[in-house]
Tab-separated table of C-alpha atoms in Angstrom:
chain	number	residue	atom	x	y	z
A	711	MET	CA	44.900	67.022	22.150
A	712	VAL	CA	47.171	63.817	23.734
A	713	LYS	CA	45.478	61.797	25.883
A	714	ASN	CA	47.275	61.055	29.093
A	715	LYS	CA	48.237	57.380	29.671
A	716	ARG	CA	49.726	55.418	32.816
A	717	ASN	CA	52.946	53.523	31.708
A	718	THR	CA	54.699	52.850	34.878
A	719	ASP	CA	57.167	50.659	33.066
A	720	ALA	CA	58.403	53.995	31.251
A	721	ASN	CA	61.208	56.819	32.703
A	722	SER	CA	59.970	60.042	32.490
A	723	LEU	CA	62.357	62.183	30.105
A	724	LEU	CA	61.862	65.827	30.095
A	725	ILE	CA	63.787	68.893	27.772
A	726	LEU	CA	63.123	71.964	29.555
A	727	VAL	CA	63.614	74.728	27.703
A	728	LEU	CA	64.580	77.951	29.353
A	729	ASP	CA	64.194	81.402	27.738
A	730	VAL	CA	67.172	83.796	28.728
A	731	SER	CA	67.031	85.957	26.216
A	732	PRO	CA	68.960	89.659	27.214
A	733	LEU	CA	66.363	92.389	26.397
A	734	ALA	CA	63.768	90.585	27.572
A	735	TRP	CA	65.138	90.066	31.235
A	736	GLY	CA	67.658	93.511	30.938
A	737	GLU	CA	63.682	94.785	30.620
A	738	ARG	CA	62.720	93.629	33.486
A	739	ASP	CA	65.560	94.128	35.846
A	740	ILE	CA	64.990	98.130	35.335
A	741	GLN	CA	61.506	97.454	35.962
A	742	ARG	CA	62.595	95.541	39.413
A	743	THR	CA	64.979	98.461	39.996
A	744	ALA	CA	62.688	101.182	39.444
A	745	GLN	CA	59.843	99.619	41.569
A	746	ASP	CA	61.224	98.103	44.081
A	747	LYS	CA	63.454	101.834	45.108
A	748	SER	CA	60.250	103.584	46.398
A	749	ARG	CA	58.714	100.542	47.386
A	750	VAL	CA	61.432	99.540	49.676
A	751	ALA	CA	61.287	103.637	50.771
A	752	LEU	CA	57.548	102.915	51.583
A	753	GLY	CA	58.286	99.829	54.077
A	754	LYS	CA	56.721	97.016	51.184
A	755	ARG	CA	58.075	94.130	49.540
A	756	SER	CA	58.803	93.832	45.600
A	757	VAL	CA	55.886	92.457	43.585
A	758	GLY	CA	58.317	91.713	41.100
A	759	PRO	CA	58.512	90.786	37.542
A	760	ALA	CA	61.662	88.060	38.571
A	761	VAL	CA	64.950	88.731	37.519
A	762	LEU	CA	67.440	86.168	35.708
A	763	GLU	CA	69.366	84.924	38.837
A	764	GLU	CA	65.977	84.648	40.263
A	765	ALA	CA	64.809	82.266	37.130
A	766	LEU	CA	68.212	80.952	36.986
A	767	GLU	CA	67.293	79.408	41.072
A	768	ALA	CA	64.009	78.417	40.186
A	769	THR	CA	64.949	76.063	37.624
A	770	GLU	CA	67.990	74.344	39.604
A	771	ALA	CA	65.862	73.864	42.696
A	772	PHE	CA	63.508	72.580	39.602
A	773	ALA	CA	65.536	70.148	38.120
A	774	SER	CA	67.318	69.527	41.083
A	775	ALA	CA	63.860	67.685	42.983
A	776	PHE	CA	63.235	66.018	39.053
A	777	CYS	CA	66.582	64.499	39.679
A	778	SER	CA	66.308	63.134	43.006
A	779	ILE	CA	62.022	62.281	42.074
A	780	GLU	CA	63.053	59.541	39.446
A	781	HIS	CA	66.650	58.646	39.622
A	782	ASP	CA	66.049	56.475	36.318
A	783	ALA	CA	64.376	59.971	34.592
A	784	GLY	CA	66.577	61.290	31.919
A	785	LEU	CA	67.197	65.399	31.989
A	786	VAL	CA	68.145	67.691	29.154
A	787	LEU	CA	68.976	71.087	29.863
A	788	ILE	CA	68.379	73.970	26.656
A	789	ALA	CA	68.799	77.674	26.966
A	790	VAL	CA	67.695	80.094	24.288
A	791	ALA	CA	68.914	83.720	24.027
A	792	ASP	CA	68.222	85.664	20.652
A	793	ASN	CA	68.373	83.442	17.672
A	794	GLU	CA	70.743	81.313	20.189
A	795	THR	CA	69.961	77.756	21.081
A	796	ALA	CA	72.216	75.062	23.220
A	797	VAL	CA	72.038	72.466	24.967
A	798	VAL	CA	73.604	73.635	28.627
A	799	TYR	CA	73.399	70.016	30.310
A	800	PRO	CA	74.030	67.444	30.364
A	801	ARG	CA	77.373	68.065	27.796
A	802	SER	CA	78.585	65.863	25.021
A	803	ASN	CA	80.805	63.861	27.070
A	804	ASP	CA	77.886	63.345	29.995
A	805	ILE	CA	75.543	61.768	27.461
A	806	SER	CA	78.436	59.548	25.582
A	807	GLU	CA	78.573	57.683	29.697
A	808	TRP	CA	74.823	57.750	30.437
A	809	MET	CA	73.908	55.196	27.249
A	810	LEU	CA	76.918	53.756	27.595
A	811	HIS	CA	76.196	53.084	31.197
A	812	PRO	CA	72.758	53.720	31.800
A	813	GLU	CA	72.445	50.848	34.207
A	814	THR	CA	74.895	52.799	36.498
A	815	TYR	CA	74.916	56.617	35.433
A	816	LEU	CA	73.413	58.506	38.353
A	817	PRO	CA	72.208	62.444	37.271
A	818	ASP	CA	75.105	64.603	38.853
A	819	ILE	CA	72.434	67.459	41.180
A	820	ARG	CA	75.752	69.481	41.441
A	821	LYS	CA	77.465	69.295	37.850
A	822	MET	CA	73.986	70.013	36.256
A	823	LYS	CA	74.092	73.218	38.648
A	824	GLU	CA	77.207	73.866	37.205
A	825	HIS	CA	76.513	73.396	33.786
A	826	LEU	CA	73.359	75.681	33.618
A	827	THR	CA	74.450	78.312	35.246
A	828	VAL	CA	78.408	77.659	33.007
A	829	GLY	CA	76.272	77.118	29.567
A	830	VAL	CA	74.042	80.064	30.045
A	831	HIS	CA	76.859	82.455	30.329
A	832	GLU	CA	78.666	81.069	26.917
A	833	LEU	CA	75.125	81.314	25.000
A	834	LEU	CA	74.795	84.587	26.589
A	835	LEU	CA	77.961	86.412	25.877
A	836	ARG	CA	77.607	84.165	22.009
A	837	ALA	CA	74.488	85.792	21.678
A	838	ALA	CA	75.840	89.330	22.719
A	839	SER	CA	78.521	89.130	19.512
A	840	LYS	CA	76.044	88.700	16.883
A	841	ALA	CA	73.324	91.371	18.597
A	842	GLN	CA	74.905	94.168	16.566
A	843	TYR	CA	73.812	92.257	13.168
A	844	LEU	CA	70.281	91.686	14.773
A	845	SER	CA	68.282	94.268	12.455
A	846	ASP	CA	65.446	95.465	14.803
A	847	ALA	CA	64.363	94.238	18.485
A	848	SER	CA	62.357	91.273	17.371
A	849	SER	CA	65.172	89.455	16.061
A	850	ARG	CA	66.443	89.832	19.332
A	851	GLN	CA	63.248	88.189	21.238
A	852	ALA	CA	63.752	84.415	22.080
A	853	ALA	CA	63.548	82.066	18.800
A	854	MET	CA	61.434	79.394	21.043
A	855	ALA	CA	60.460	77.230	18.252
A	856	ALA	CA	64.093	76.821	17.457
A	857	ALA	CA	64.388	75.883	20.992
A	858	PHE	CA	61.409	73.679	20.365
A	859	SER	CA	61.962	71.867	17.507
A	860	ASN	CA	65.727	71.274	18.826
A	861	ALA	CA	64.028	69.686	21.812
A	862	LEU	CA	61.161	67.495	19.611
A	863	CYS	CA	64.772	66.204	17.336
A	864	ILE	CA	66.211	65.008	21.210
A	865	ILE	CA	63.122	63.212	22.401
A	866	ASN	CA	63.082	61.441	18.915
A	867	ARG	CA	66.452	59.897	19.114
A	868	PHE	CA	66.051	59.181	22.754
A	869	LEU	CA	62.370	57.266	21.198
A	870	VAL	CA	64.551	55.800	18.213
A	871	ALA	CA	66.734	54.610	20.365
A	872	ALA	CA	64.237	52.760	22.429
A	873	ARG	CA	62.869	50.859	19.665
A	874	VAL	CA	66.021	50.434	17.722
A	875	GLY	CA	68.223	48.610	20.817
A	876	GLY	CA	69.107	51.048	23.120
A	877	VAL	CA	72.973	52.686	23.441
A	878	SER	CA	74.751	51.820	19.547
A	879	ALA	CA	71.582	53.665	18.205
A	880	LEU	CA	72.705	56.911	20.077
A	881	ARG	CA	76.139	56.398	18.953
A	882	ASN	CA	77.016	58.330	15.996
A	883	GLU	CA	79.677	55.834	14.723
A	884	THR	CA	77.573	52.524	15.039
A	885	HIS	CA	74.647	53.696	12.192
A	886	LEU	CA	75.206	56.877	11.093
A	887	ASN	CA	78.324	57.384	9.345
A	888	ARG	CA	76.886	56.724	6.311
A	889	ASN	CA	77.969	58.870	3.553
A	890	ASP	CA	73.478	58.445	2.487
A	891	ASP	CA	70.576	58.143	5.123
A	892	GLN	CA	70.240	54.202	4.988
A	893	GLY	CA	72.105	54.430	8.343
A	894	VAL	CA	68.411	56.737	9.031
A	895	ILE	CA	66.309	54.391	7.381
A	896	ALA	CA	67.956	51.646	9.576
A	897	LEU	CA	66.903	53.031	12.639
A	898	MET	CA	63.744	54.116	11.563
A	899	ASP	CA	63.013	50.678	10.785
A	900	GLY	CA	64.622	48.944	13.952
A	901	LYS	CA	66.233	46.808	11.846
A	902	ALA	CA	69.593	48.063	12.320
A	903	LYS	CA	72.086	45.726	14.652
A	904	SER	CA	72.130	47.188	17.486
A	905	LYS	CA	72.891	46.032	21.744
A	906	PRO	CA	69.733	44.855	23.003
A	907	ALA	CA	68.385	47.665	25.123
A	908	SER	CA	68.275	48.271	28.884
A	909	LYS	CA	66.007	48.087	30.722
A	910	LYS	CA	66.307	51.900	30.866
A	911	LEU	CA	66.536	52.293	27.649
A	912	SER	CA	63.042	50.215	26.999
A	913	GLY	CA	61.041	53.261	26.779
A	914	TRP	CA	60.367	56.650	28.315
A	915	SER	CA	57.153	58.763	28.890
A	916	PRO	CA	58.657	62.541	27.042
A	917	ARG	CA	57.502	65.562	27.526
A	918	ILE	CA	58.944	69.340	26.682
A	919	PHE	CA	58.506	72.384	29.403
A	920	LEU	CA	59.200	76.077	28.024
A	921	ILE	CA	59.593	78.679	30.201
A	922	GLN	CA	59.805	82.262	27.975
A	923	ALA	CA	60.640	85.307	29.353
A	924	SER	CA	60.442	87.351	25.405
A	925	ASP	CA	57.174	88.264	23.787
A	926	ASP	CA	56.125	85.842	20.292
A	927	ARG	CA	58.012	85.984	18.131
A	928	SER	CA	55.378	86.595	15.177
A	929	ARG	CA	57.264	85.389	12.207
A	930	ASP	CA	57.703	82.171	14.379
A	931	TYR	CA	54.124	80.922	14.763
A	932	ASN	CA	54.581	78.366	11.534
A	933	ALA	CA	57.432	76.872	12.864
A	934	PHE	CA	55.633	76.740	16.815
A	935	MET	CA	53.192	75.771	15.159
A	936	ASN	CA	54.300	72.648	13.382
A	937	CYS	CA	56.486	71.800	16.128
A	938	ALA	CA	53.227	71.524	18.252
A	939	PHE	CA	51.359	69.834	15.979
A	940	ALA	CA	54.593	67.463	15.598
A	941	ALA	CA	54.303	66.806	19.610
A	942	VAL	CA	50.649	65.534	19.493
A	943	LYS	CA	51.585	62.721	16.853
A	944	GLN	CA	54.565	61.669	18.968
A	945	SER	CA	52.107	62.148	22.119
A	946	ILE	CA	54.035	64.830	23.707
A	947	VAL	CA	53.273	66.485	26.817
A	948	VAL	CA	53.784	69.975	26.577
A	949	ASP	CA	53.863	72.772	29.538
A	950	GLY	CA	54.749	75.988	29.486
A	951	CYS	CA	55.392	78.945	31.857
A	952	PHE	CA	54.726	82.351	30.651
A	953	LEU	CA	56.940	84.513	32.915
A	954	SER	CA	55.242	88.108	32.578
A	955	ALA	CA	55.800	91.962	33.379
A	956	LYS	CA	53.765	93.634	31.767
A	957	GLY	CA	50.974	92.771	34.359
A	958	ASN	CA	48.997	89.722	34.974
A	959	HIS	CA	46.756	89.845	31.735
A	960	SER	CA	49.971	89.076	29.664
A	961	SER	CA	50.533	86.276	27.954
A	962	SER	CA	51.739	83.999	25.084
A	963	ALA	CA	49.304	82.800	22.474
A	964	PHE	CA	51.714	80.455	20.599
A	965	LEU	CA	52.596	78.876	23.779
A	966	GLU	CA	48.787	78.852	25.073
A	967	GLN	CA	48.014	77.096	21.720
A	968	ALA	CA	50.770	74.511	22.217
A	969	CYS	CA	49.707	73.287	25.566
A	970	ASP	CA	46.293	73.271	24.966
A	971	LEU	CA	46.677	70.621	22.091
A	972	THR	CA	49.238	68.718	23.880
A	973	GLY	CA	47.650	68.595	27.196
A	974	GLY	CA	49.922	70.202	28.581
A	975	VAL	CA	49.741	72.411	31.889
A	976	PHE	CA	49.945	76.272	31.143
A	977	LEU	CA	50.544	79.163	33.626
A	978	SER	CA	51.689	83.073	34.012
A	979	PRO	CA	52.374	83.850	37.240
A	980	SER	CA	52.104	87.337	38.586
A	981	GLY	CA	54.884	89.728	39.685
A	982	THR	CA	54.510	89.002	43.422
A	983	ALA	CA	54.611	84.978	42.278
A	984	GLN	CA	57.497	85.834	40.992
A	985	VAL	CA	59.884	86.730	43.847
A	986	GLY	CA	60.975	85.862	46.680
A	987	GLY	CA	61.247	82.517	46.077
A	988	ALA	CA	57.737	81.807	45.307
A	989	LEU	CA	58.559	81.052	41.030
A	990	THR	CA	59.959	77.983	42.880
A	991	GLU	CA	56.907	77.365	44.585
A	992	VAL	CA	54.973	77.444	41.012
A	993	LEU	CA	57.172	75.042	39.140
A	994	HIS	CA	57.009	72.518	42.042
A	995	SER	CA	52.880	72.292	42.739
A	996	VAL	CA	52.336	73.130	38.574
A	997	PHE	CA	55.016	71.281	36.594
A	998	LEU	CA	56.549	68.907	39.023
A	999	ALA	CA	54.640	65.397	38.792
A	1000	ASP	CA	54.664	63.607	36.083
A	1001	VAL	CA	51.915	63.345	33.460
A	1002	PRO	CA	50.135	59.734	34.667
A	1003	SER	CA	49.831	61.783	38.129
A	1004	ARG	CA	48.429	64.593	36.990
A	1005	CYS	CA	44.881	63.197	36.595
A	1006	LEU	CA	45.281	62.941	40.586
A	1007	LEU	CA	46.234	66.763	40.914
A	1008	ASN	CA	44.193	70.617	40.642
A	1009	LEU	CA	46.434	72.134	38.774
A	1010	PRO	CA	45.455	75.217	36.381
A	1011	ALA	CA	43.309	74.429	33.128
A	1012	ILE	CA	43.230	76.436	30.019
A	1013	ASN	CA	40.296	77.858	29.767
A	1014	LYS	CA	40.108	80.573	27.314
A	1015	VAL	CA	42.953	79.586	24.167
A	1016	ASP	CA	42.856	82.756	22.101
A	1017	PHE	CA	42.745	80.765	17.841
A	1018	ARG	CA	42.243	83.972	16.069
A	1019	ALA	CA	44.311	84.501	13.219
A	1020	ARG	CA	47.010	86.892	13.432
A	1021	CYS	CA	49.284	88.845	11.291
A	1022	PHE	CA	52.741	87.009	10.385
A	1023	GLU	CA	54.336	89.994	10.532
A	1024	THR	CA	53.193	92.386	13.245
A	1025	ALA	CA	51.351	90.529	14.864
A	1026	GLU	CA	48.032	91.876	15.111
A	1027	LEU	CA	44.343	90.312	14.924
A	1028	VAL	CA	43.152	90.078	11.506
A	1029	ASP	CA	39.477	89.127	9.926
A	1030	LEU	CA	40.524	89.643	6.701
A	1031	ALA	CA	44.360	88.853	5.426
A	1032	TYR	CA	46.313	87.737	2.381
A	1033	VAL	CA	47.409	84.327	2.515
A	1034	CYS	CA	50.092	83.067	1.095
A	1035	ASN	CA	49.645	79.461	-1.315
A	1036	GLN	CA	53.395	78.600	-0.400
A	1037	CYS	CA	53.765	78.766	3.375
A	1038	LEU	CA	50.463	79.361	3.992
A	1039	SER	CA	51.670	82.580	6.142
A	1040	ILE	CA	49.424	85.558	6.705
A	1041	PHE	CA	49.322	88.837	6.787
A	1042	ARG	CA	47.144	92.191	7.465
A	1043	LYS	CA	48.805	93.774	4.147
A	1044	GLN	CA	49.455	92.446	1.490
A	1045	PRO	CA	53.404	91.669	0.541
A	1046	LYS	CA	55.579	93.684	-1.752
A	1047	ASN	CA	57.502	91.829	-3.920
A	1048	TYR	CA	58.117	88.716	-1.526
A	1049	CYS	CA	56.209	87.163	1.082
A	1050	PRO	CA	58.621	88.001	4.415
A	1051	THR	CA	58.157	84.088	5.701
A	1052	CYS	CA	59.107	82.167	3.033
A	1053	GLN	CA	60.659	84.019	0.295
A	1054	ALA	CA	58.295	83.148	-2.291
A	1055	LYS	CA	57.568	86.089	-5.324
A	1056	ILE	CA	54.833	87.760	-5.312
A	1057	VAL	CA	52.143	87.584	-8.872
A	1058	VAL	CA	49.702	89.723	-9.199
A	1059	ASP	CA	46.132	87.974	-11.293
A	1060	SER	CA	45.635	90.762	-13.954
A	1061	LYS	CA	42.777	88.918	-15.188
A	1062	ARG	CA	41.003	88.722	-11.483
A	1063	VAL	CA	40.592	92.674	-9.918
A	1064	GLY	CA	41.830	92.375	-6.475
A	1065	THR	CA	43.670	88.959	-6.125
A	1066	THR	CA	47.137	88.020	-5.762
A	1067	GLU	CA	48.833	85.135	-5.169
A	1068	ILE	CA	52.412	84.890	-3.739
């Protein structure tokens, strides 16, 4: 588990990942409409779950509060829909301005809200155009592992820039235009020539906040947990908020494990805590505080985390399983011909009865 160390000299760097998958939010909209129709007739308020518009409003309010609390903080918003991910804020031209003039650049909250709305709209259109090529419903669930990996790459770029001198390390034309890996090696070794690091780029306290609405994709378990282990290695805290639509007992085993390993906060608010502005209050009260300040707050604890093995194909719990010796994926039933995860060929050992090598 990552130990939370107080570092008053480091600026907060938050990578917020929002799941906007059409299938997950479409199911919520249908469920919400059906429930509200009967409850309104009885004079009762909605019990959720949240719809996409409410999630976007809560995310905008959370991001605005984060920027207002710490002006030197860094904020990156990533949206994920089906197999598509995209950085919706800041856009490329704003990143260049941020890195070239870190002392004078201030986040524009109005622009952030506009970019979030436009970016999510563009991502949904892109996901819809490719939906016809997806073979099954599981492919319509959010690729949270890909978004998680993208967030880690962004943080790594910031940390490398702070290590080797700041501004020029983040400009592709400075070191990364070589035809081999020497540019990357120079950055990692800290030997590249670059401008002196400004105070704003001299140190970051990074964390990742994952807001998930889709069910876990069983085939992404390897990739997701590798990202969690990488976050532990880099002392990056991962927070998770799972927006359940199936009742108070629904959760994300992958997200719980990642938050527990990295020392982050995990919460799955009930349906009533997702509507009427309640989701905004939940995000502010539970996830807004920076890591050093959390020791002073009474935040939700992760008491029971389910680390039991699950089939990578069906997500069912397993006691005995077939294990791929290439990628270590586990399966309830023996795969046919190839490993579904890494496509390694299955070889049956005739000398050892009842054994199979993949």
